[in-house]
Coordinates of C-alpha atoms (C1' of nucleotides) in Angstrom, one line a residue:
Chain A
X1 CA 86.3 126.6 78.7
X2 CA 88.4 129.7 78.6
X3 CA 92.0 129.8 79.7
X4 CA 91.0 132.1 82.5
X5 CA 89.5 131.2 85.8
X6 CA 86.7 128.7 85.5
X7 CA 83.1 129.6 86.2
X8 CA 82.9 128.0 89.6
X9 CA 86.0 129.8 90.7
X10 CA 87.4 126.5 92.1
X11 CA 91.1 126.3 91.6
X12 CA 92.7 123.6 89.5
X13 CA 93.7 121.6 92.5
X14 CA 90.1 120.8 93.4
X15 CA 89.5 118.4 90.5
X16 CA 88.3 115.0 91.5
X17 CA 91.5 113.5 90.0
X18 CA 93.4 111.6 92.6
X19 CA 96.6 113.5 93.2
X20 CA 100.2 112.6 93.9
X21 CA 103.3 114.5 94.8
X22 CA 104.4 115.1 91.2
X23 CA 101.0 116.3 90.2
X24 CA 101.0 118.6 93.2
X25 CA 104.3 120.1 92.1
X26 CA 102.9 120.7 88.6
X27 CA 99.9 122.4 90.1
X28 CA 102.1 124.6 92.2
X29 CA 104.3 125.4 89.2
X30 CA 101.3 126.5 87.2
X31 CA 100.0 128.6 90.1
X32 CA 103.3 130.4 90.4
X33 CA 103.6 130.8 86.7
X34 CA 106.8 128.8 86.2
X35 CA 107.5 128.5 82.5
X36 CA 104.4 130.6 82.0
X37 CA 102.4 127.7 83.2
X38 CA 103.6 125.5 80.4
X39 CA 103.7 121.7 81.1
X40 CA 105.7 119.3 79.1
X41 CA 106.7 115.7 79.9
X42 CA 108.2 112.9 77.8
X43 CA 108.3 109.2 77.8
X44 CA 111.9 108.1 77.1
X45 CA 112.2 104.4 76.6
X46 CA 115.5 102.8 75.5
X47 CA 114.6 100.5 72.5
X48 CA 116.4 97.5 74.0
X49 CA 113.3 95.4 74.8
X50 CA 109.6 95.4 75.0
X51 CA 107.6 97.7 77.3
X52 CA 106.1 96.1 80.5
X53 CA 103.6 96.9 83.1
X54 CA 106.1 99.0 85.0
X55 CA 106.5 101.2 81.9
X56 CA 102.7 101.4 81.8
X57 CA 102.8 103.2 85.1
X58 CA 105.3 105.7 83.8
X59 CA 103.4 106.2 80.5
X60 CA 100.2 106.9 82.4
X61 CA 102.0 109.4 84.5
X62 CA 103.9 111.2 81.7
X63 CA 101.1 111.3 79.2
X64 CA 98.3 111.6 81.7
X65 CA 99.8 114.6 83.4
X66 CA 100.5 116.4 80.1
X67 CA 96.9 115.8 79.0
X68 CA 95.4 116.9 82.2
X69 CA 97.2 120.2 82.2
X70 CA 96.9 120.9 78.5
X71 CA 100.6 120.2 78.0
X72 CA 102.7 118.1 75.6
X73 CA 104.3 114.7 76.0
X74 CA 106.8 113.5 73.5
X75 CA 107.8 109.9 72.9
X76 CA 111.6 110.0 72.7
X77 CA 113.7 106.9 72.2
X78 CA 116.8 106.9 74.3
X79 CA 119.0 105.4 71.7
X80 CA 122.5 106.2 72.8
X81 CA 123.8 102.7 72.9
X82 CA 123.8 100.9 69.5
X83 CA 125.0 97.6 71.0
X84 CA 121.6 97.0 72.6
X85 CA 119.1 98.8 70.5
X86 CA 117.0 97.5 67.6
X87 CA 114.2 98.8 65.3
X88 CA 112.0 95.8 66.3
X89 CA 111.8 97.4 69.7
X90 CA 111.2 100.8 68.4
X91 CA 108.2 99.5 66.5
X92 CA 106.9 97.4 69.3
X93 CA 107.1 100.3 71.8
X94 CA 105.1 102.6 69.5
X95 CA 102.5 100.0 69.1
X96 CA 102.2 99.4 72.8
X97 CA 102.0 103.1 73.8
X98 CA 99.3 103.6 71.2
X99 CA 97.4 100.5 72.3
X100 CA 97.5 101.8 75.9
X101 CA 95.5 104.7 74.6
X102 CA 98.1 107.6 74.4
X103 CA 99.1 109.9 71.6
X104 CA 102.5 111.5 71.6
X105 CA 103.0 115.0 70.5
X106 CA 106.5 114.6 69.0
X107 CA 108.3 111.4 68.1
X108 CA 112.0 111.9 68.7
X109 CA 115.2 110.0 69.3
X110 CA 118.2 111.0 71.4
X111 CA 120.1 110.2 68.2
X112 CA 118.4 113.2 66.6
X113 CA 120.6 115.3 68.9
X114 CA 123.9 113.7 68.3
X115 CA 125.4 116.7 66.4
X116 CA 124.1 119.2 69.0
X117 CA 125.4 117.0 71.8
X118 CA 128.8 116.8 70.0
X119 CA 128.9 120.6 69.5
X120 CA 128.1 121.1 73.2
X121 CA 130.9 118.7 74.2
X122 CA 133.3 120.8 72.1
X123 CA 132.1 123.8 74.0
X124 CA 132.7 122.2 77.3
X125 CA 136.2 121.3 76.3
X126 CA 136.8 124.9 75.3
X127 CA 135.5 125.9 78.7
X128 CA 138.0 123.6 80.3
X129 CA 135.2 121.4 81.7
X130 CA 135.8 118.2 79.8
X131 CA 138.9 116.3 78.7
X132 CA 139.9 113.3 76.7
X133 CA 141.1 110.4 78.9
X134 CA 143.3 107.6 77.8
X135 CA 142.7 105.4 80.9
X136 CA 141.3 101.9 80.3
X137 CA 138.0 100.9 81.7
X138 CA 139.7 99.0 84.5
X139 CA 141.9 102.0 85.3
X140 CA 138.9 104.4 85.3
X141 CA 137.3 102.1 87.9
X142 CA 140.4 102.0 90.0
X143 CA 140.8 105.8 89.8
X144 CA 137.1 106.3 90.7
X145 CA 137.7 105.3 94.4
X146 CA 135.0 103.6 96.4
X147 CA 131.9 104.5 98.3
X148 CA 134.0 105.6 101.3
X149 CA 137.3 106.7 99.7
X150 CA 137.7 109.6 97.2
X151 CA 139.0 108.9 93.8
X152 CA 142.2 110.0 92.1
X153 CA 142.4 112.4 89.2
X154 CA 143.3 111.0 85.9
X155 CA 146.8 111.8 84.7
X156 CA 145.2 113.0 81.4
X157 CA 143.0 115.4 83.3
X158 CA 145.3 118.4 82.7
X159 CA 145.7 118.1 78.9
X160 CA 145.5 121.4 77.1
X161 CA 142.3 122.5 75.5
X162 CA 144.0 122.3 72.1
X163 CA 145.0 118.7 72.6
X164 CA 141.6 117.8 74.0
X165 CA 140.0 119.4 71.0
X166 CA 142.3 117.6 68.6
X167 CA 141.9 114.2 70.3
X168 CA 138.1 114.5 70.6
X169 CA 137.9 115.3 66.9
X170 CA 140.0 112.3 66.1
X171 CA 137.8 110.2 68.3
X172 CA 134.9 111.3 66.3
X173 CA 136.8 110.7 63.0
X174 CA 137.3 107.1 63.9
X175 CA 141.1 107.2 64.4
X176 CA 141.0 105.3 67.7
X177 CA 139.8 101.8 68.5
X178 CA 136.9 101.0 70.7
X179 CA 137.6 101.6 74.4
X180 CA 140.9 103.3 73.9
X181 CA 139.7 106.8 75.0
X182 CA 136.8 108.6 76.5
X183 CA 135.6 112.1 76.8
X184 CA 135.1 112.9 80.5
X185 CA 133.6 115.8 82.4
X186 CA 136.0 117.5 84.7
X187 CA 134.1 117.8 88.0
X188 CA 135.3 116.4 91.3
X189 CA 137.0 113.1 92.0
X190 CA 136.4 113.4 95.7
X191 CA 132.6 114.0 95.4
X192 CA 130.6 111.8 97.7
X193 CA 128.3 111.4 94.7
X194 CA 130.2 109.0 92.5
X195 CA 128.4 110.4 89.4
X196 CA 130.5 113.5 89.9
X197 CA 133.8 111.8 89.8
X198 CA 134.7 112.9 86.2
X199 CA 131.9 110.9 84.5
X200 CA 132.4 109.6 81.1
X201 CA 130.5 111.6 78.5
X202 CA 131.5 109.8 75.3
X203 CA 132.8 106.4 74.5
X204 CA 134.2 105.0 71.2
X205 CA 132.0 102.4 69.6
X206 CA 132.5 101.4 66.0
X207 CA 129.1 100.0 65.6
X208 CA 126.1 100.4 63.3
X209 CA 123.4 102.5 64.9
X210 CA 119.8 101.6 64.1
X211 CA 119.1 105.2 62.9
X212 CA 122.4 107.0 62.2
X213 CA 124.1 104.0 60.6
X214 CA 127.9 104.4 60.7
X215 CA 128.0 108.1 60.7
X216 CA 129.1 108.1 64.3
X217 CA 131.6 106.0 66.1
X218 CA 131.5 107.9 69.4
X219 CA 128.3 107.7 71.4
X220 CA 127.1 109.9 74.3
X221 CA 126.4 108.3 77.7
X222 CA 123.0 108.5 79.3
X223 CA 124.0 111.3 81.7
X224 CA 125.4 113.4 79.0
X225 CA 122.4 112.9 76.7
X226 CA 119.2 112.7 78.7
X227 CA 119.1 116.1 80.4
X228 CA 120.1 117.9 77.2
X229 CA 117.5 116.0 75.2
X230 CA 114.9 117.1 77.7
X231 CA 116.2 120.6 77.5
X232 CA 116.2 120.7 73.7
X233 CA 112.6 119.7 73.6
X234 CA 111.6 122.1 76.3
X235 CA 110.5 119.4 78.8
X236 CA 109.4 121.1 82.0
X237 CA 108.9 118.1 84.2
X238 CA 111.2 115.1 83.5
X239 CA 109.7 112.3 85.4
X240 CA 111.8 109.1 86.0
X241 CA 112.2 106.4 88.6
X242 CA 113.9 106.6 91.9
X243 CA 117.2 105.0 91.0
X244 CA 118.0 108.1 88.9
X245 CA 117.9 110.2 92.0
X246 CA 121.7 110.1 92.2
X247 CA 121.9 111.3 88.7
X248 CA 119.9 114.4 89.1
X249 CA 122.8 116.6 90.3
X250 CA 124.7 115.6 87.2
X251 CA 121.6 116.1 85.0
X252 CA 121.5 119.7 86.4
X253 CA 125.2 120.2 86.1
X254 CA 125.3 119.7 82.4
X255 CA 122.3 121.9 81.9
X256 CA 123.9 124.6 84.0
X257 CA 127.3 124.5 82.4
X258 CA 125.7 124.7 79.0
X259 CA 123.3 127.4 80.1
X260 CA 120.3 125.8 78.3
X261 CA 116.6 125.4 79.2
X262 CA 116.4 124.2 82.7
X263 CA 114.3 121.0 82.6
X264 CA 113.8 119.6 86.0
X265 CA 113.9 115.9 87.0
X266 CA 111.5 114.3 89.5
X267 CA 111.7 110.7 90.6
X268 CA 108.9 108.3 91.6
X269 CA 108.9 104.7 92.8
X270 CA 109.2 102.0 90.2
X271 CA 106.4 99.5 90.1
X272 CA 107.1 96.0 91.4
X273 CA 104.5 93.2 91.3
X274 CA 104.5 89.9 93.2
X275 CA 105.3 86.8 91.2
X276 CA 106.6 89.0 88.4
X277 CA 109.9 90.2 87.1
X278 CA 110.1 93.7 85.6
X279 CA 113.7 93.9 84.4
X280 CA 114.2 94.1 80.7
X281 CA 117.5 92.2 81.0
X282 CA 115.8 89.3 82.7
X283 CA 112.8 89.3 80.4
X284 CA 115.2 89.2 77.5
X285 CA 116.9 86.2 79.0
X286 CA 113.5 84.4 79.3
X287 CA 112.9 85.1 75.6
X288 CA 116.4 84.2 74.5
X289 CA 116.7 81.0 76.5
X290 CA 113.3 79.8 75.4
X291 CA 111.6 79.8 78.8
X292 CA 108.7 81.6 77.1
X293 CA 107.7 81.7 73.4
X294 CA 108.6 85.4 72.9
X295 CA 108.1 88.9 74.2
X296 CA 104.4 88.5 73.7
X297 CA 104.0 85.2 75.5
X298 CA 100.8 85.6 77.5
X299 CA 102.8 84.8 80.7
X300 CA 105.0 87.8 80.2
X301 CA 104.4 91.0 82.1
X302 CA 105.0 92.9 78.8
X303 CA 102.3 95.1 77.4
X304 CA 102.2 92.8 74.3
X305 CA 102.1 89.7 76.4
X306 CA 99.3 91.1 78.5
X307 CA 97.4 92.2 75.5
X308 CA 97.7 88.7 74.0
X309 CA 96.6 87.2 77.3
X310 CA 93.5 89.3 77.2
X311 CA 94.2 92.3 79.3
X312 CA 92.4 95.5 78.3
X313 CA 94.3 98.8 78.2
X314 CA 91.5 100.3 80.3
X315 CA 92.2 97.7 83.1
X316 CA 95.9 98.6 83.0
X317 CA 95.2 102.3 83.1
X318 CA 92.7 101.9 85.9
X319 CA 95.3 99.9 87.8
X320 CA 98.0 102.5 87.3
X321 CA 95.7 105.3 88.4
X322 CA 94.7 103.4 91.5
X323 CA 98.1 102.3 92.9
X324 CA 99.3 105.8 93.2
X325 CA 102.7 107.4 92.9
X326 CA 105.1 107.9 95.8
X327 CA 108.7 107.4 96.6
X328 CA 108.3 104.2 98.7
X329 CA 109.9 101.1 97.4
X330 CA 107.0 98.7 97.6
X331 CA 105.7 95.6 96.0
X332 CA 102.1 95.6 94.7
X333 CA 100.3 92.3 95.0
X334 CA 99.3 90.8 91.7
X335 CA 95.8 90.4 93.0
X336 CA 95.5 94.2 92.9
X337 CA 96.2 94.2 89.2
X338 CA 93.8 91.3 88.6
X339 CA 91.0 93.1 90.4
X340 CA 91.0 95.8 87.8
X341 CA 91.3 93.2 85.0
X342 CA 88.2 91.4 86.3
X343 CA 86.3 94.6 86.9
X344 CA 86.8 95.8 83.3
X345 CA 86.2 92.3 81.7
X346 CA 83.1 91.8 83.8
X347 CA 81.6 94.9 82.3
X348 CA 82.5 94.3 78.7
X349 CA 83.1 90.6 77.9
X350 CA 80.2 88.7 76.4
X351 CA 79.3 85.5 78.1
X352 CA 79.5 82.2 76.3
X353 CA 79.4 78.5 77.3
X354 CA 82.5 76.4 77.1
X355 CA 83.3 73.1 78.7
X356 CA 87.0 72.7 79.4
X357 CA 87.0 69.1 80.7
X358 CA 84.0 67.5 79.1
X359 CA 81.8 64.9 80.7
X360 CA 79.1 63.4 78.5
X361 CA 75.5 63.7 79.7
X362 CA 72.6 61.7 78.2
X363 CA 69.1 63.0 79.0
X364 CA 67.2 59.7 78.8
X365 CA 63.7 61.2 78.6
X366 CA 64.5 63.9 76.0
X367 CA 63.4 63.2 72.4
X368 CA 66.2 61.6 70.4
X369 CA 66.2 64.1 67.5
X370 CA 64.9 67.2 69.0
X371 CA 67.0 70.3 69.0
X372 CA 65.7 73.4 70.8
X373 CA 67.1 76.9 70.6
X374 CA 67.5 78.4 74.0
X375 CA 67.9 82.1 74.5
X376 CA 71.0 83.2 76.4
X377 CA 72.0 86.6 77.7
X378 CA 75.2 88.0 76.2
X379 CA 76.1 90.2 79.1
X380 CA 74.0 90.7 82.2
X381 CA 76.0 93.8 83.0
X382 CA 75.0 95.4 79.7
X383 CA 71.4 95.2 78.6
X384 CA 72.4 96.5 75.2
X385 CA 74.4 93.4 74.5
X386 CA 71.3 91.5 73.8
X387 CA 70.8 87.8 73.6
X388 CA 71.7 84.8 71.4
X389 CA 70.2 81.4 70.7
X390 CA 72.1 78.2 71.7
X391 CA 71.1 74.7 70.7
X392 CA 70.0 72.2 73.3
X393 CA 69.7 68.4 72.6
X394 CA 69.6 65.0 74.2
X395 CA 73.4 64.6 74.5
X396 CA 75.4 67.3 76.2
X397 CA 78.7 68.0 77.8
X398 CA 79.1 69.4 81.2
X399 CA 82.3 70.1 83.2
X400 CA 83.8 67.1 84.9
X401 CA 84.3 69.0 88.1
X402 CA 80.6 69.8 88.2
X403 CA 79.8 66.2 89.1
X404 CA 80.7 64.4 92.3
X405 CA 79.7 60.8 92.9
X406 CA 80.2 61.3 96.6
X407 CA 79.8 65.1 97.1
X408 CA 81.2 66.8 100.2
X409 CA 78.7 68.6 102.4
X410 CA 79.0 72.0 100.8
X411 CA 79.2 70.8 97.2
X412 CA 75.9 71.5 95.6
X413 CA 76.4 70.8 91.9
X414 CA 75.4 67.5 90.3
X415 CA 75.5 64.2 92.1
X416 CA 73.6 61.0 91.9
X417 CA 69.9 61.7 92.6
X418 CA 70.4 65.4 92.7
X419 CA 68.7 68.0 90.5
X420 CA 70.5 71.1 89.1
X421 CA 69.7 73.7 86.6
X422 CA 71.4 73.7 83.2
X423 CA 71.8 77.4 82.5
X424 CA 69.2 78.6 80.0
X425 CA 68.3 74.9 79.6
X426 CA 66.3 72.7 81.8
X427 CA 66.5 71.3 85.3
X428 CA 68.0 67.8 85.2
X429 CA 68.4 65.1 87.8
X430 CA 71.2 62.6 87.7
X431 CA 70.1 59.0 87.7
X432 CA 73.3 57.1 87.2
X433 CA 77.0 57.5 86.6
X434 CA 78.5 55.2 84.0
X435 CA 82.1 54.0 84.5
X436 CA 84.6 52.4 82.3
X437 CA 86.7 49.3 83.3
X438 CA 89.1 51.5 85.2
X439 CA 86.3 53.0 87.3
X440 CA 86.5 56.4 85.7
X441 CA 83.1 58.1 85.2
X442 CA 82.6 58.5 81.5
X443 CA 78.9 59.4 81.2
X444 CA 76.0 60.6 83.2
X445 CA 72.4 59.3 82.7
X446 CA 70.0 62.0 83.6
X447 CA 66.3 62.9 83.2
X448 CA 64.9 66.4 82.6
X449 CA 61.7 68.2 83.7
X450 CA 60.0 69.4 80.5
X451 CA 58.2 72.0 82.6
X452 CA 61.5 73.9 83.3
X453 CA 62.4 75.1 79.8
X454 CA 64.9 78.0 79.9
X455 CA 65.8 77.0 83.4
X456 CA 62.6 78.4 84.9
X457 CA 60.7 76.6 87.7
X458 CA 57.0 77.3 87.3
X459 CA 56.3 75.6 90.7
X460 CA 58.8 77.9 92.3
X461 CA 61.1 75.2 93.6
X462 CA 64.7 76.1 94.2
X463 CA 67.8 74.4 93.0
X464 CA 71.1 75.1 94.7
X465 CA 73.2 75.1 91.6
X466 CA 73.2 76.2 88.0
X467 CA 75.8 74.7 85.7
X468 CA 76.9 75.3 82.2
X469 CA 76.8 72.9 79.3
X470 CA 77.2 72.5 75.5
X471 CA 75.2 70.4 73.1
X472 CA 77.4 67.5 72.0
X473 CA 76.2 67.5 68.4
X474 CA 76.7 71.2 68.0
X475 CA 79.9 71.8 70.0
X476 CA 83.1 73.1 68.4
X477 CA 86.4 71.6 69.5
X478 CA 88.8 74.1 70.9
X479 CA 92.2 74.4 72.3
X480 CA 92.4 76.3 75.6
X481 CA 95.7 77.5 77.2
X482 CA 95.6 77.9 80.9
X483 CA 98.1 80.1 82.5
X484 CA 99.5 80.4 86.0
X485 CA 102.1 82.9 87.3
X486 CA 105.5 82.5 85.5
X487 CA 107.2 82.1 88.9
X488 CA 106.4 80.2 92.0
X489 CA 107.8 82.8 94.4
X490 CA 106.3 86.1 95.3
X491 CA 109.8 87.5 94.7
X492 CA 111.3 85.6 91.8
X493 CA 114.7 87.0 92.7
X494 CA 114.8 85.2 96.0
X495 CA 117.1 82.2 95.2
X496 CA 119.6 80.0 96.9
X497 CA 123.3 80.8 96.4
X498 CA 124.5 79.9 93.0
X499 CA 121.0 80.0 91.4
X500 CA 119.4 82.6 89.4
X501 CA 115.7 83.6 89.0
X502 CA 115.1 80.9 86.5
X503 CA 115.2 78.5 89.4
X504 CA 111.8 79.9 90.4
X505 CA 110.2 79.4 87.1
X506 CA 106.8 77.7 87.5
X507 CA 106.7 74.4 85.7
X508 CA 102.9 74.7 85.6
X509 CA 102.7 78.2 84.2
X510 CA 101.2 76.8 81.0
X511 CA 98.7 73.9 80.6
X512 CA 97.3 73.3 77.2
X513 CA 93.9 71.7 77.0
X514 CA 92.6 70.2 73.7
X515 CA 89.2 68.8 72.9
X516 CA 87.5 71.5 74.9
X517 CA 83.8 71.9 73.8
X518 CA 82.6 75.4 73.1
X519 CA 79.3 76.7 71.9
X520 CA 78.8 76.8 68.1
X521 CA 79.0 80.6 67.8
X522 CA 82.7 80.4 68.7
X523 CA 83.6 78.4 65.6
X524 CA 85.0 81.4 63.8
X525 CA 86.0 83.4 66.9
X526 CA 88.1 86.5 65.9
X527 CA 91.6 86.7 67.4
X528 CA 91.8 89.3 70.2
X529 CA 88.1 88.9 71.1
X530 CA 87.5 88.5 74.8
X531 CA 84.8 86.3 76.3
X532 CA 83.7 85.2 79.7
X533 CA 83.3 81.4 79.7
X534 CA 80.5 81.3 82.2
X535 CA 81.6 80.1 85.6
X536 CA 85.2 79.4 84.3
X537 CA 86.8 82.7 83.7
X538 CA 87.8 85.2 81.0
X539 CA 89.3 84.0 77.8
X540 CA 90.8 85.7 74.8
X541 CA 91.0 84.4 71.3
X542 CA 94.7 83.8 70.5
X543 CA 96.4 85.1 67.4
X544 CA 97.1 81.5 66.4
X545 CA 93.4 80.7 66.3
X546 CA 92.0 79.8 63.0
X547 CA 88.3 79.4 61.9
X548 CA 86.9 76.0 62.9
X549 CA 89.8 75.4 65.3
X550 CA 89.6 78.2 67.8
X551 CA 92.4 78.7 70.4
X552 CA 91.7 80.6 73.6
X553 CA 94.0 82.0 76.3
X554 CA 92.7 82.1 79.8
X555 CA 93.1 85.7 80.8
X556 CA 92.0 85.2 84.4
X557 CA 89.7 82.9 86.3
X558 CA 86.5 84.2 87.9
X559 CA 86.6 84.5 91.6
X560 CA 85.9 81.0 92.9
X561 CA 84.2 80.8 96.2
X562 CA 83.8 77.0 95.9
X563 CA 87.6 76.5 95.4
X564 CA 88.1 78.5 98.6
X565 CA 85.6 76.4 100.5
X566 CA 87.1 73.2 99.1
X567 CA 90.5 74.2 100.3
X568 CA 89.3 74.8 103.8
X569 CA 87.4 71.5 104.2
X570 CA 90.4 69.6 103.0
Chain B
rU1 C1' 132.0 102.7 107.7
rG2 C1' 130.6 108.3 102.0
rG3 C1' 126.3 110.3 99.6
rG4 C1' 121.1 110.0 98.2
rG5 C1' 116.0 108.1 98.9
rA6 C1' 112.3 105.8 102.1
rG7 C1' 109.7 103.8 106.6
rU8 C1' 101.3 105.0 108.2
rC9 C1' 96.5 98.0 108.6
rG10 C1' 98.8 91.5 105.2
rC11 C1' 99.7 94.9 100.2
rC12 C1' 99.1 99.9 97.7
rA13 C1' 98.2 104.7 99.7
rA14 C1' 96.1 109.7 101.8
rG15 C1' 97.6 112.8 105.7
rU16 C1' 102.2 118.5 106.2
rG17 C1' 100.3 120.5 114.6
rG18 C1' 93.9 119.5 116.1
rU19 C1' 93.0 114.2 117.5
rA20 C1' 94.4 107.9 111.4
rA21 C1' 90.8 108.8 104.0
rG22 C1' 90.4 105.3 100.2
rG23 C1' 91.6 100.9 97.2
rC24 C1' 93.3 95.5 97.1
rA25 C1' 93.2 91.2 100.1
rG26 C1' 90.5 89.0 104.3
rC27 C1' 86.1 87.9 107.3
rG28 C1' 80.6 87.9 108.1
rG29 C1' 75.6 88.7 105.9
rC30 C1' 72.0 89.8 101.8
rC31 C1' 70.8 88.8 96.9
rU32 C1' 71.5 85.8 92.6
rU33 C1' 69.2 81.0 86.3
rU34 C1' 77.4 82.4 86.5
rG35 C1' 79.3 79.4 94.3
rG36 C1' 80.4 85.4 88.9
rA37 C1' 78.5 90.3 89.4
rG38 C1' 76.0 93.5 92.9
rC39 C1' 74.7 95.2 97.9
rC40 C1' 75.5 95.8 103.4
rG41 C1' 78.8 95.3 107.6
rC42 C1' 83.6 94.2 110.1
rC43 C1' 88.9 95.1 109.5
rA44 C1' 95.3 100.7 112.5
rU45 C1' 93.4 103.9 120.4
rU46 C1' 97.7 103.8 116.3
rC47 C1' 101.6 105.9 112.3
rG48 C1' 110.0 102.0 112.4
rC49 C1' 111.9 102.7 117.8
rA50 C1' 113.2 105.9 122.0
rG51 C1' 113.2 110.5 124.2
rG52 C1' 111.7 115.8 123.9
rU53 C1' 108.6 120.4 122.6
rU54 C1' 103.2 121.4 122.8
rC55 C1' 96.8 122.2 125.8
rG56 C1' 97.3 118.8 121.6
rA57 C1' 102.3 115.3 117.4
rA58 C1' 101.8 110.3 112.1
rU59 C1' 102.8 115.5 111.4
rC60 C1' 108.0 119.8 115.0
rC61 C1' 113.1 118.6 117.5
rU62 C1' 117.0 114.9 119.1
rG63 C1' 119.1 110.2 118.9
rC64 C1' 118.7 105.3 117.1
rC65 C1' 117.0 101.0 113.9
rU66 C1' 115.6 98.9 109.1
rC67 C1' 115.1 98.8 103.8
rC68 C1' 116.4 100.7 98.8
rC69 C1' 119.9 103.3 95.2
rC70 C1' 125.1 104.7 93.6
rA71 C1' 131.9 102.3 92.7
rG72 C1' 129.1 100.2 83.6
rC73 C1' 133.3 103.2 78.5
rC74 C1' 124.4 100.4 80.6
rA75 C1' 120.0 103.3 80.9

RNA sequence: UGGGGAGUCGCCAAGUGGUAAGGCAGCGGCCUUUGGAGCCGCCAUUCGCAGGUUCGAAUCCUGCCUCCCCAGCCA
């Protein structure tokens, strides 16, 4: 399409894309010709942890908006604090953004701009807008005042430009110890916006930086680095979360004092999800204290954890697109996320048979050595997925929960004397339940109807239930990891006095099942592959899986109407 | 008690003076060789509260209430 009006004459705002207030602003800016209609965003993570589902929302916004309006979106690491940042995180973040399906235009680091930022600081000193302060951290806090009382000016605020220049150069040259001095902007100690009370621009930190090594021992603060970084790159719409609202005036102040490209910041609501923590600090603690196995533990809300769990990037993107963007501080229910997961998995995951808690079934009237190959559909949602053959024989495993010796009214799976369909197999009738000395049911004796091969009923009779099974002689043993929410409370931060969020950790968040029986085709299941275990849920082959000993992570259960009924009748 | 942001169905969220979209969840029903999927239907006389302006207000005005953010040499 040409860059002129499109053929239908419909303005850009009439696309079917669901809008939001930031998208509306961009559309308006394009309409009025702001920046000649150029749109540029950026995703600016600090490499101090792994990306999580909250970042996914920001990523979808930043990259999505740029793509929609033919603009650019850079990936820029906000690496101004070497005490927290590591290359492991830099690498993981790039992998996760790419996996989510986005391509950055430029790959930059705030540290790329350290020299420019330094030069600008010198300029501000020369303009009398910044000064070197010898106050200690504690003193700075005292001088800052409170929410209701104005602050006091630092006694070093009136140093001469020459002295400031000299001191700042010496700070840079490493002549002073950590914490002994700062460079501060000279703004207004009585401002109701605390960010304006002579904010610190530079601190001394003799510390190895992951990219610049030891070439710097002074590092810029967020407020002094972010807006200028945006400006240097030509970012037109700098999108961030609501808590930076208070920083916007300062973001603008530096840009105005420096007279550089006027990037503009817009704030949207941060994502919160029930039963989930989205704070890098707290996620780091979970990792460091061993509450999870790592940043990619399938219980973590990190992109890498969700990927390992079996989430698809499309499900995450659909979720982000659906929840919308506003300025309301809300909490999205995890069921909302799970809906999009199931929706995508249902369309794409191939069906297989897997018995998690096996119960042996012997079909008494089935020939001892006969093995029949039954045709099974790979994905009823996708005709192109085709079919596969699965072996059927005299001895099978079915799910323990699919048999009840004394079934409640609405239970219509297997029970003594009752007939059910074995999916793609035969109709079988339970004749007897065999128990061990302790009374536990260890085997079912059943008979089958030879006329019902494939599960068909030539006489047209109906059975209430179809259950899944695996041929005992052909089954492959597997390990299956079942996950529940990591926390027992909707709000993991809701704790008694003296406790922290770890008090709400769910002791049942991981349950490992061994000796599960899966169909033979899964013997060499490839890590990362997602399946639907029919009637049980969606599962993803774990990276620790090896040929012959497959390991599966339960991504999510199927919706379970029976479980709901059972809860009610209890 | 300073400043900033926000309050529309259980949750998310449209709406910007003309008489409350949509999604999730929930509840019925249909269909079904996954109690899955799919399909159909129900689900805010009311928009934090109280006044006011107007023929008409979730949308405008006034006052009040509640929640979130800011006192890191974190981002």
